[in-house]
Amino acid sequence: MTAADIARDLLSARDECRATTPPTLRGRGFGLDEAYRVGAALDRRLRERGHRLAGWKVGFTNQAIWPRLGLGEPILAPVYDRTLHAAAPVAEVSLGGFYAARLEVEVVFGIEPDAGSGEGRRPARPAWAALGLEIVDCHYPGWRLTPADAVADFGLHGALVIGPRIHRTEALFNACRDRLDRLEVRLLQDERPSATGCGRDVLGHPLAALDFVPRLRPRFGETGLPAVPFVVSTGTMIAPRPLAAGETWRVEAEGVELPGLELVVTDEPRG
């Protein structure tokens, strides 16, 4: 199957909230190069539907798992205006459009290019930082996939909820940004502890994820240019947690003065 064929099937699986066969099981030789071609084709399809590129998610940022997965760097996937949600500090997201949703806890940066910055360079310094909850979705049976399968499947991105922001103009911003490797997060489901994680598990420091955006963005071709400002979600600090309608999730931060946020999950998922 060509990249266009695989993209067409994955878009159909997304639209119909169903599973499909991972590309790596459809034939030999499907690796990251082929996966990014599928990702670029899907990006074009979503843009044609009116989605506007709003930023990027960096995935597989826990280097401890790279040898097992055969990775030498993280993966990249687009984030769109239609998949962004703001929590102030509570957000509601419906699972109606997801097939097998799970939840991740991330550090999110807002990027505004500095004067004189150019294409291909490291993104400009963050204008703000926040905790985020990413809803990831997988259209393969049982979440069985390789990194190449993940890239092809929209980078597993479903939605990104961004909590209250600490802005560069605030006095505590620099200390917050620089200490993110010491960040500890606690995730609660319906007020019961569910998972914990730490910032150093994201490439040693969440800021390091910013280096990979200009490095990997060309994989999506010239369409991979978001309007500015844009967001970067830096990778999960916990193992993804399954989601169900009716749940309330809350994340709290320790070690760094980042506000927490809450997510209310509504509607039964289809499929």
PDB file of C-alpha atoms in Angstrom:
ATOM      1  CA  MET A   1       0.000   0.000   0.000  1.00  0.00           C
ATOM      2  CA  THR A   2       1.144   3.513  -0.720  1.00  0.00           C
ATOM      3  CA  ALA A   3       1.350   6.283   1.883  1.00  0.00           C
ATOM      4  CA  ALA A   4      -1.825   7.754   0.375  1.00  0.00           C
ATOM      5  CA  ASP A   5      -3.647   4.422   0.731  1.00  0.00           C
ATOM      6  CA  ILE A   6      -2.607   4.032   4.376  1.00  0.00           C
ATOM      7  CA  ALA A   7      -3.520   7.652   5.113  1.00  0.00           C
ATOM      8  CA  ARG A   8      -6.950   7.140   3.570  1.00  0.00           C
ATOM      9  CA  ASP A   9      -7.557   4.043   5.707  1.00  0.00           C
ATOM     10  CA  LEU A  10      -6.366   5.686   8.944  1.00  0.00           C
ATOM     11  CA  LEU A  11      -8.501   8.768   8.308  1.00  0.00           C
ATOM     12  CA  SER A  12     -11.486   6.495   7.754  1.00  0.00           C
ATOM     13  CA  ALA A  13     -10.696   4.640  11.015  1.00  0.00           C
ATOM     14  CA  ARG A  14     -10.544   7.971  12.828  1.00  0.00           C
ATOM     15  CA  ASP A  15     -13.832   9.161  11.327  1.00  0.00           C
ATOM     16  CA  GLU A  16     -15.600   5.885  12.146  1.00  0.00           C
ATOM     17  CA  CYS A  17     -13.961   5.321  15.578  1.00  0.00           C
ATOM     18  CA  ARG A  18     -12.758   1.863  14.643  1.00  0.00           C
ATOM     19  CA  ALA A  19      -9.580  -0.183  14.617  1.00  0.00           C
ATOM     20  CA  THR A  20      -7.440  -0.980  11.615  1.00  0.00           C
ATOM     21  CA  THR A  21      -4.300  -2.984  10.909  1.00  0.00           C
ATOM     22  CA  PRO A  22      -0.988  -1.331  11.888  1.00  0.00           C
ATOM     23  CA  PRO A  23       1.021  -0.384   8.784  1.00  0.00           C
ATOM     24  CA  THR A  24       4.036  -2.392   9.998  1.00  0.00           C
ATOM     25  CA  LEU A  25       1.892  -5.544   9.727  1.00  0.00           C
ATOM     26  CA  ARG A  26       0.770  -4.814   6.176  1.00  0.00           C
ATOM     27  CA  GLY A  27       4.113  -5.505   4.579  1.00  0.00           C
ATOM     28  CA  ARG A  28       7.831  -5.302   5.080  1.00  0.00           C
ATOM     29  CA  GLY A  29       9.865  -2.153   5.239  1.00  0.00           C
ATOM     30  CA  PHE A  30       7.430   0.252   6.886  1.00  0.00           C
ATOM     31  CA  GLY A  31       9.656   2.457   9.042  1.00  0.00           C
ATOM     32  CA  LEU A  32       9.733   6.018  10.275  1.00  0.00           C
ATOM     33  CA  ASP A  33      10.431   7.502   6.834  1.00  0.00           C
ATOM     34  CA  GLU A  34       7.290   5.878   5.453  1.00  0.00           C
ATOM     35  CA  ALA A  35       5.342   6.781   8.599  1.00  0.00           C
ATOM     36  CA  TYR A  36       6.128  10.490   8.289  1.00  0.00           C
ATOM     37  CA  ARG A  37       4.982  10.383   4.655  1.00  0.00           C
ATOM     38  CA  VAL A  38       1.654   9.032   5.916  1.00  0.00           C
ATOM     39  CA  GLY A  39       1.614  11.712   8.619  1.00  0.00           C
ATOM     40  CA  ALA A  40       2.223  14.429   6.035  1.00  0.00           C
ATOM     41  CA  ALA A  41      -0.605  13.064   3.862  1.00  0.00           C
ATOM     42  CA  LEU A  42      -2.958  13.064   6.854  1.00  0.00           C
ATOM     43  CA  ASP A  43      -1.939  16.607   7.746  1.00  0.00           C
ATOM     44  CA  ARG A  44      -2.856  17.724   4.233  1.00  0.00           C
ATOM     45  CA  ARG A  45      -6.223  15.957   4.489  1.00  0.00           C
ATOM     46  CA  LEU A  46      -7.047  17.584   7.815  1.00  0.00           C
ATOM     47  CA  ARG A  47      -6.009  21.014   6.504  1.00  0.00           C
ATOM     48  CA  GLU A  48      -8.391  20.507   3.589  1.00  0.00           C
ATOM     49  CA  ARG A  49     -11.124  19.919   6.182  1.00  0.00           C
ATOM     50  CA  GLY A  50     -10.357  23.260   7.824  1.00  0.00           C
ATOM     51  CA  HIS A  51      -7.991  22.245  10.597  1.00  0.00           C
ATOM     52  CA  ARG A  52      -5.372  24.895  11.334  1.00  0.00           C
ATOM     53  CA  LEU A  53      -1.951  23.847  12.546  1.00  0.00           C
ATOM     54  CA  ALA A  54      -1.528  25.227  16.079  1.00  0.00           C
ATOM     55  CA  GLY A  55       1.694  23.537  17.183  1.00  0.00           C
ATOM     56  CA  TRP A  56       3.423  20.244  17.769  1.00  0.00           C
ATOM     57  CA  LYS A  57       3.524  17.315  20.145  1.00  0.00           C
ATOM     58  CA  VAL A  58       6.835  15.603  20.816  1.00  0.00           C
ATOM     59  CA  GLY A  59       6.382  11.941  21.703  1.00  0.00           C
ATOM     60  CA  PHE A  60       8.378   9.019  23.077  1.00  0.00           C
ATOM     61  CA  THR A  61      10.518  11.432  25.109  1.00  0.00           C
ATOM     62  CA  ASN A  62      11.403   8.920  27.826  1.00  0.00           C
ATOM     63  CA  GLN A  63      14.866   7.861  26.689  1.00  0.00           C
ATOM     64  CA  ALA A  64      14.817   4.794  28.919  1.00  0.00           C
ATOM     65  CA  ILE A  65      12.489   3.063  26.446  1.00  0.00           C
ATOM     66  CA  TRP A  66      14.401   3.979  23.275  1.00  0.00           C
ATOM     67  CA  PRO A  67      16.628   0.858  23.112  1.00  0.00           C
ATOM     68  CA  ARG A  68      13.574  -1.412  23.380  1.00  0.00           C
ATOM     69  CA  LEU A  69      11.790   0.506  20.618  1.00  0.00           C
ATOM     70  CA  GLY A  70      14.799   0.976  18.349  1.00  0.00           C
ATOM     71  CA  LEU A  71      14.577   4.764  18.618  1.00  0.00           C
ATOM     72  CA  GLY A  72      17.361   7.332  18.560  1.00  0.00           C
ATOM     73  CA  GLU A  73      15.166  10.407  18.946  1.00  0.00           C
ATOM     74  CA  PRO A  74      11.562  11.327  19.776  1.00  0.00           C
ATOM     75  CA  ILE A  75       8.723  11.528  17.273  1.00  0.00           C
ATOM     76  CA  LEU A  76       6.772  14.589  16.174  1.00  0.00           C
ATOM     77  CA  ALA A  77       3.114  15.118  15.281  1.00  0.00           C
ATOM     78  CA  PRO A  78       0.896  18.136  14.550  1.00  0.00           C
ATOM     79  CA  VAL A  79      -1.525  19.738  17.006  1.00  0.00           C
ATOM     80  CA  TYR A  80      -4.504  21.613  15.565  1.00  0.00           C
ATOM     81  CA  ASP A  81      -6.746  24.441  16.660  1.00  0.00           C
ATOM     82  CA  ARG A  82      -9.650  21.977  16.761  1.00  0.00           C
ATOM     83  CA  THR A  83      -7.826  19.658  19.159  1.00  0.00           C
ATOM     84  CA  LEU A  84      -6.797  22.370  21.654  1.00  0.00           C
ATOM     85  CA  HIS A  85      -8.743  23.041  24.853  1.00  0.00           C
ATOM     86  CA  ALA A  86      -8.090  25.522  27.641  1.00  0.00           C
ATOM     87  CA  ALA A  87      -8.667  24.698  31.308  1.00  0.00           C
ATOM     88  CA  ALA A  88      -9.301  27.591  33.645  1.00  0.00           C
ATOM     89  CA  PRO A  89      -8.632  25.441  35.575  1.00  0.00           C
ATOM     90  CA  VAL A  90     -11.392  22.937  34.577  1.00  0.00           C
ATOM     91  CA  ALA A  91     -12.082  21.623  31.064  1.00  0.00           C
ATOM     92  CA  GLU A  92     -14.701  19.245  29.660  1.00  0.00           C
ATOM     93  CA  VAL A  93     -13.841  16.939  26.753  1.00  0.00           C
ATOM     94  CA  SER A  94     -16.145  14.420  25.106  1.00  0.00           C
ATOM     95  CA  LEU A  95     -14.895  10.950  24.222  1.00  0.00           C
ATOM     96  CA  GLY A  96     -17.491  10.703  21.483  1.00  0.00           C
ATOM     97  CA  GLY A  97     -14.904  11.004  18.716  1.00  0.00           C
ATOM     98  CA  PHE A  98     -12.260   8.667  20.151  1.00  0.00           C
ATOM     99  CA  TYR A  99     -11.732   4.947  19.659  1.00  0.00           C
ATOM    100  CA  ALA A 100      -9.436   3.943  22.557  1.00  0.00           C
ATOM    101  CA  ALA A 101      -8.549   7.099  24.443  1.00  0.00           C
ATOM    102  CA  ARG A 102      -5.846   7.334  27.104  1.00  0.00           C
ATOM    103  CA  LEU A 103      -4.546  10.241  29.156  1.00  0.00           C
ATOM    104  CA  GLU A 104      -1.034  11.663  29.473  1.00  0.00           C
ATOM    105  CA  VAL A 105       0.453  14.449  31.624  1.00  0.00           C
ATOM    106  CA  GLU A 106       2.802  16.862  29.881  1.00  0.00           C
ATOM    107  CA  VAL A 107       4.567  20.203  30.135  1.00  0.00           C
ATOM    108  CA  VAL A 108       3.363  22.553  27.404  1.00  0.00           C
ATOM    109  CA  PHE A 109       5.169  25.642  26.137  1.00  0.00           C
ATOM    110  CA  GLY A 110       3.833  28.571  24.164  1.00  0.00           C
ATOM    111  CA  ILE A 111       6.307  29.756  21.540  1.00  0.00           C
ATOM    112  CA  GLU A 112       6.626  33.242  20.123  1.00  0.00           C
ATOM    113  CA  PRO A 113       9.618  33.756  17.826  1.00  0.00           C
ATOM    114  CA  ASP A 114      12.125  36.354  18.904  1.00  0.00           C
ATOM    115  CA  ALA A 115      13.134  39.131  16.557  1.00  0.00           C
ATOM    116  CA  GLY A 116      15.681  37.833  14.084  1.00  0.00           C
ATOM    117  CA  SER A 117      14.893  34.157  14.585  1.00  0.00           C
ATOM    118  CA  GLY A 118      14.634  32.165  11.398  1.00  0.00           C
ATOM    119  CA  GLU A 119      13.374  28.897  10.012  1.00  0.00           C
ATOM    120  CA  GLY A 120      15.390  25.827  10.879  1.00  0.00           C
ATOM    121  CA  ARG A 121      16.698  27.221  14.165  1.00  0.00           C
ATOM    122  CA  ARG A 122      15.723  26.114  17.634  1.00  0.00           C
ATOM    123  CA  PRO A 123      12.321  27.602  18.522  1.00  0.00           C
ATOM    124  CA  ALA A 124      12.511  30.906  20.330  1.00  0.00           C
ATOM    125  CA  ARG A 125      12.390  30.942  24.111  1.00  0.00           C
ATOM    126  CA  PRO A 126       8.989  30.054  25.541  1.00  0.00           C
ATOM    127  CA  ALA A 127       6.523  32.849  26.166  1.00  0.00           C
ATOM    128  CA  TRP A 128       4.682  30.715  28.731  1.00  0.00           C
ATOM    129  CA  ALA A 129       4.646  27.302  30.375  1.00  0.00           C
ATOM    130  CA  ALA A 130       1.771  25.197  31.681  1.00  0.00           C
ATOM    131  CA  LEU A 131       0.785  21.712  32.635  1.00  0.00           C
ATOM    132  CA  GLY A 132      -1.186  19.872  29.995  1.00  0.00           C
ATOM    133  CA  LEU A 133      -3.335  16.772  29.704  1.00  0.00           C
ATOM    134  CA  GLU A 134      -3.104  15.103  26.312  1.00  0.00           C
ATOM    135  CA  ILE A 135      -5.755  12.644  25.219  1.00  0.00           C
ATOM    136  CA  VAL A 136      -4.030  10.141  22.996  1.00  0.00           C
ATOM    137  CA  ASP A 137      -5.914   7.713  20.769  1.00  0.00           C
ATOM    138  CA  CYS A 138      -4.835   4.547  18.969  1.00  0.00           C
ATOM    139  CA  HIS A 139      -6.658   2.964  16.044  1.00  0.00           C
ATOM    140  CA  TYR A 140      -4.886  -0.393  16.329  1.00  0.00           C
ATOM    141  CA  PRO A 141      -6.246  -3.372  18.288  1.00  0.00           C
ATOM    142  CA  GLY A 142      -5.105  -3.429  21.907  1.00  0.00           C
ATOM    143  CA  TRP A 143      -2.776  -0.459  21.499  1.00  0.00           C
ATOM    144  CA  ARG A 144      -0.196  -2.793  19.923  1.00  0.00           C
ATOM    145  CA  LEU A 145       2.114  -0.600  17.852  1.00  0.00           C
ATOM    146  CA  THR A 146       5.650   0.443  16.970  1.00  0.00           C
ATOM    147  CA  PRO A 147       6.903   4.053  16.858  1.00  0.00           C
ATOM    148  CA  ALA A 148       6.364   4.024  13.080  1.00  0.00           C
ATOM    149  CA  ASP A 149       2.772   2.898  13.569  1.00  0.00           C
ATOM    150  CA  ALA A 150       2.327   5.696  16.121  1.00  0.00           C
ATOM    151  CA  VAL A 151       3.618   8.382  13.747  1.00  0.00           C
ATOM    152  CA  ALA A 152       1.300   7.154  11.000  1.00  0.00           C
ATOM    153  CA  ASP A 153      -1.716   7.170  13.341  1.00  0.00           C
ATOM    154  CA  PHE A 154      -1.809  10.972  13.747  1.00  0.00           C
ATOM    155  CA  GLY A 155       1.099  10.653  16.193  1.00  0.00           C
ATOM    156  CA  LEU A 156      -1.588   9.252  18.541  1.00  0.00           C
ATOM    157  CA  HIS A 157      -2.746  12.839  19.126  1.00  0.00           C
ATOM    158  CA  GLY A 158      -6.398  13.318  19.956  1.00  0.00           C
ATOM    159  CA  ALA A 159      -6.727  16.436  22.103  1.00  0.00           C
ATOM    160  CA  LEU A 160      -4.584  18.678  24.272  1.00  0.00           C
ATOM    161  CA  VAL A 161      -5.943  20.429  27.363  1.00  0.00           C
ATOM    162  CA  ILE A 162      -3.731  23.285  28.547  1.00  0.00           C
ATOM    163  CA  GLY A 163      -3.867  24.447  32.155  1.00  0.00           C
ATOM    164  CA  PRO A 164      -3.365  27.940  33.579  1.00  0.00           C
ATOM    165  CA  ARG A 165      -0.200  29.502  32.192  1.00  0.00           C
ATOM    166  CA  ILE A 166       2.868  31.047  33.797  1.00  0.00           C
ATOM    167  CA  HIS A 167       3.953  33.855  31.458  1.00  0.00           C
ATOM    168  CA  ARG A 168       7.437  35.124  30.721  1.00  0.00           C
ATOM    169  CA  THR A 169       6.440  38.500  32.122  1.00  0.00           C
ATOM    170  CA  GLU A 170       5.785  36.988  35.564  1.00  0.00           C
ATOM    171  CA  ALA A 171       8.563  37.094  38.141  1.00  0.00           C
ATOM    172  CA  LEU A 172       8.507  33.346  38.851  1.00  0.00           C
ATOM    173  CA  PHE A 173       8.687  32.286  35.185  1.00  0.00           C
ATOM    174  CA  ASN A 174      12.468  31.812  34.887  1.00  0.00           C
ATOM    175  CA  ALA A 175      12.704  29.763  38.071  1.00  0.00           C
ATOM    176  CA  CYS A 176       9.759  27.670  36.944  1.00  0.00           C
ATOM    177  CA  ARG A 177      11.223  27.057  33.469  1.00  0.00           C
ATOM    178  CA  ASP A 178      14.719  26.220  34.677  1.00  0.00           C
ATOM    179  CA  ARG A 179      13.565  23.824  37.397  1.00  0.00           C
ATOM    180  CA  LEU A 180      11.255  21.708  35.255  1.00  0.00           C
ATOM    181  CA  ASP A 181      13.590  18.728  35.566  1.00  0.00           C
ATOM    182  CA  ARG A 182      12.649  18.785  39.273  1.00  0.00           C
ATOM    183  CA  LEU A 183       8.936  18.892  38.536  1.00  0.00           C
ATOM    184  CA  GLU A 184       6.893  16.106  40.096  1.00  0.00           C
ATOM    185  CA  VAL A 185       3.305  15.535  39.050  1.00  0.00           C
ATOM    186  CA  ARG A 186       0.510  13.606  40.691  1.00  0.00           C
ATOM    187  CA  LEU A 187      -2.510  12.480  38.678  1.00  0.00           C
ATOM    188  CA  LEU A 188      -5.783  11.724  40.435  1.00  0.00           C
ATOM    189  CA  GLN A 189      -8.818   9.940  39.020  1.00  0.00           C
ATOM    190  CA  ASP A 190     -12.032  10.874  40.832  1.00  0.00           C
ATOM    191  CA  GLU A 191      -9.824  12.092  43.711  1.00  0.00           C
ATOM    192  CA  ARG A 192      -8.003   8.745  43.932  1.00  0.00           C
ATOM    193  CA  PRO A 193      -4.248   8.665  43.173  1.00  0.00           C
ATOM    194  CA  SER A 194      -3.655   7.154  39.748  1.00  0.00           C
ATOM    195  CA  ALA A 195      -0.070   7.915  38.686  1.00  0.00           C
ATOM    196  CA  THR A 196       3.016  10.009  39.412  1.00  0.00           C
ATOM    197  CA  GLY A 197       5.781  11.267  37.176  1.00  0.00           C
ATOM    198  CA  CYS A 198       8.688  13.693  36.954  1.00  0.00           C
ATOM    199  CA  GLY A 199      10.042  16.239  34.511  1.00  0.00           C
ATOM    200  CA  ARG A 200      13.490  14.674  34.203  1.00  0.00           C
ATOM    201  CA  ASP A 201      11.924  11.688  32.425  1.00  0.00           C
ATOM    202  CA  VAL A 202      11.242  14.005  29.468  1.00  0.00           C
ATOM    203  CA  LEU A 203      14.650  14.001  27.773  1.00  0.00           C
ATOM    204  CA  GLY A 204      16.263  14.963  31.082  1.00  0.00           C
ATOM    205  CA  HIS A 205      14.443  18.328  31.014  1.00  0.00           C
ATOM    206  CA  PRO A 206      11.216  19.257  29.149  1.00  0.00           C
ATOM    207  CA  LEU A 207      12.956  22.218  27.498  1.00  0.00           C
ATOM    208  CA  ALA A 208      15.097  19.716  25.560  1.00  0.00           C
ATOM    209  CA  ALA A 209      12.012  18.706  23.566  1.00  0.00           C
ATOM    210  CA  LEU A 210      12.057  22.097  21.848  1.00  0.00           C
ATOM    211  CA  ASP A 211      15.254  21.157  20.015  1.00  0.00           C
ATOM    212  CA  PHE A 212      13.442  18.433  18.072  1.00  0.00           C
ATOM    213  CA  VAL A 213      10.708  20.621  16.604  1.00  0.00           C
ATOM    214  CA  PRO A 214      12.849  22.333  13.915  1.00  0.00           C
ATOM    215  CA  ARG A 215      14.781  19.095  13.425  1.00  0.00           C
ATOM    216  CA  LEU A 216      11.732  16.934  12.695  1.00  0.00           C
ATOM    217  CA  ARG A 217       9.308  19.495  11.270  1.00  0.00           C
ATOM    218  CA  PRO A 218      10.666  19.145   7.695  1.00  0.00           C
ATOM    219  CA  ARG A 219       9.312  15.568   7.713  1.00  0.00           C
ATOM    220  CA  PHE A 220       5.905  17.173   7.135  1.00  0.00           C
ATOM    221  CA  GLY A 221       7.080  19.271   4.191  1.00  0.00           C
ATOM    222  CA  GLU A 222       6.210  22.877   3.602  1.00  0.00           C
ATOM    223  CA  THR A 223       2.747  22.336   5.089  1.00  0.00           C
ATOM    224  CA  GLY A 224       4.409  21.968   8.489  1.00  0.00           C
ATOM    225  CA  LEU A 225       4.496  25.668   9.261  1.00  0.00           C
ATOM    226  CA  PRO A 226       2.091  26.743  12.014  1.00  0.00           C
ATOM    227  CA  ALA A 227       0.954  30.276  12.438  1.00  0.00           C
ATOM    228  CA  VAL A 228       2.682  31.942  15.377  1.00  0.00           C
ATOM    229  CA  PRO A 229       2.421  31.851  18.292  1.00  0.00           C
ATOM    230  CA  PHE A 230       2.221  28.064  18.581  1.00  0.00           C
ATOM    231  CA  VAL A 231       2.314  25.396  21.270  1.00  0.00           C
ATOM    232  CA  VAL A 232       4.706  22.522  21.930  1.00  0.00           C
ATOM    233  CA  SER A 233       3.652  19.606  24.113  1.00  0.00           C
ATOM    234  CA  THR A 234       6.828  17.939  25.335  1.00  0.00           C
ATOM    235  CA  GLY A 235       5.921  14.317  26.096  1.00  0.00           C
ATOM    236  CA  THR A 236       4.259  12.391  28.861  1.00  0.00           C
ATOM    237  CA  MET A 237       5.604  12.093  32.389  1.00  0.00           C
ATOM    238  CA  ILE A 238       3.358   9.121  33.210  1.00  0.00           C
ATOM    239  CA  ALA A 239       2.297   5.879  31.569  1.00  0.00           C
ATOM    240  CA  PRO A 240      -0.907   6.612  29.596  1.00  0.00           C
ATOM    241  CA  ARG A 241      -4.078   5.945  31.603  1.00  0.00           C
ATOM    242  CA  PRO A 242      -7.286   4.553  29.997  1.00  0.00           C
ATOM    243  CA  LEU A 243     -10.203   6.989  29.937  1.00  0.00           C
ATOM    244  CA  ALA A 244     -13.941   6.472  30.354  1.00  0.00           C
ATOM    245  CA  ALA A 245     -16.902   8.814  30.285  1.00  0.00           C
ATOM    246  CA  GLY A 246     -17.996  10.127  33.657  1.00  0.00           C
ATOM    247  CA  GLU A 247     -14.503  10.372  35.113  1.00  0.00           C
ATOM    248  CA  THR A 248     -12.851  13.463  36.557  1.00  0.00           C
ATOM    249  CA  TRP A 249      -9.072  13.734  36.359  1.00  0.00           C
ATOM    250  CA  ARG A 250      -6.873  16.225  38.173  1.00  0.00           C
ATOM    251  CA  VAL A 251      -3.128  16.833  37.995  1.00  0.00           C
ATOM    252  CA  GLU A 252      -1.083  18.595  40.667  1.00  0.00           C
ATOM    253  CA  ALA A 253       2.513  19.835  40.527  1.00  0.00           C
ATOM    254  CA  GLU A 254       5.207  19.768  43.200  1.00  0.00           C
ATOM    255  CA  GLY A 255       8.731  21.194  43.108  1.00  0.00           C
ATOM    256  CA  VAL A 256       7.766  23.813  40.520  1.00  0.00           C
ATOM    257  CA  GLU A 257       5.092  26.490  40.814  1.00  0.00           C
ATOM    258  CA  LEU A 258       2.894  25.357  37.937  1.00  0.00           C
ATOM    259  CA  PRO A 259      -0.871  25.500  38.488  1.00  0.00           C
ATOM    260  CA  GLY A 260      -2.758  22.230  38.327  1.00  0.00           C
ATOM    261  CA  LEU A 261      -5.773  21.546  36.139  1.00  0.00           C
ATOM    262  CA  GLU A 262      -8.842  19.353  36.017  1.00  0.00           C
ATOM    263  CA  LEU A 263     -10.495  17.429  33.189  1.00  0.00           C
ATOM    264  CA  VAL A 264     -14.091  16.214  33.176  1.00  0.00           C
ATOM    265  CA  VAL A 265     -14.655  13.393  30.659  1.00  0.00           C
ATOM    266  CA  THR A 266     -18.100  13.241  29.072  1.00  0.00           C
ATOM    267  CA  ASP A 267     -20.042  11.023  26.650  1.00  0.00           C
ATOM    268  CA  GLU A 268     -19.451   7.362  25.930  1.00  0.00           C
ATOM    269  CA  PRO A 269     -16.829   6.749  23.237  1.00  0.00           C
ATOM    270  CA  ARG A 270     -18.099   5.268  20.021  1.00  0.00           C
ATOM    271  CA  GLY A 271     -16.715   1.941  18.777  1.00  0.00           C
TER     272      GLY A 271
END
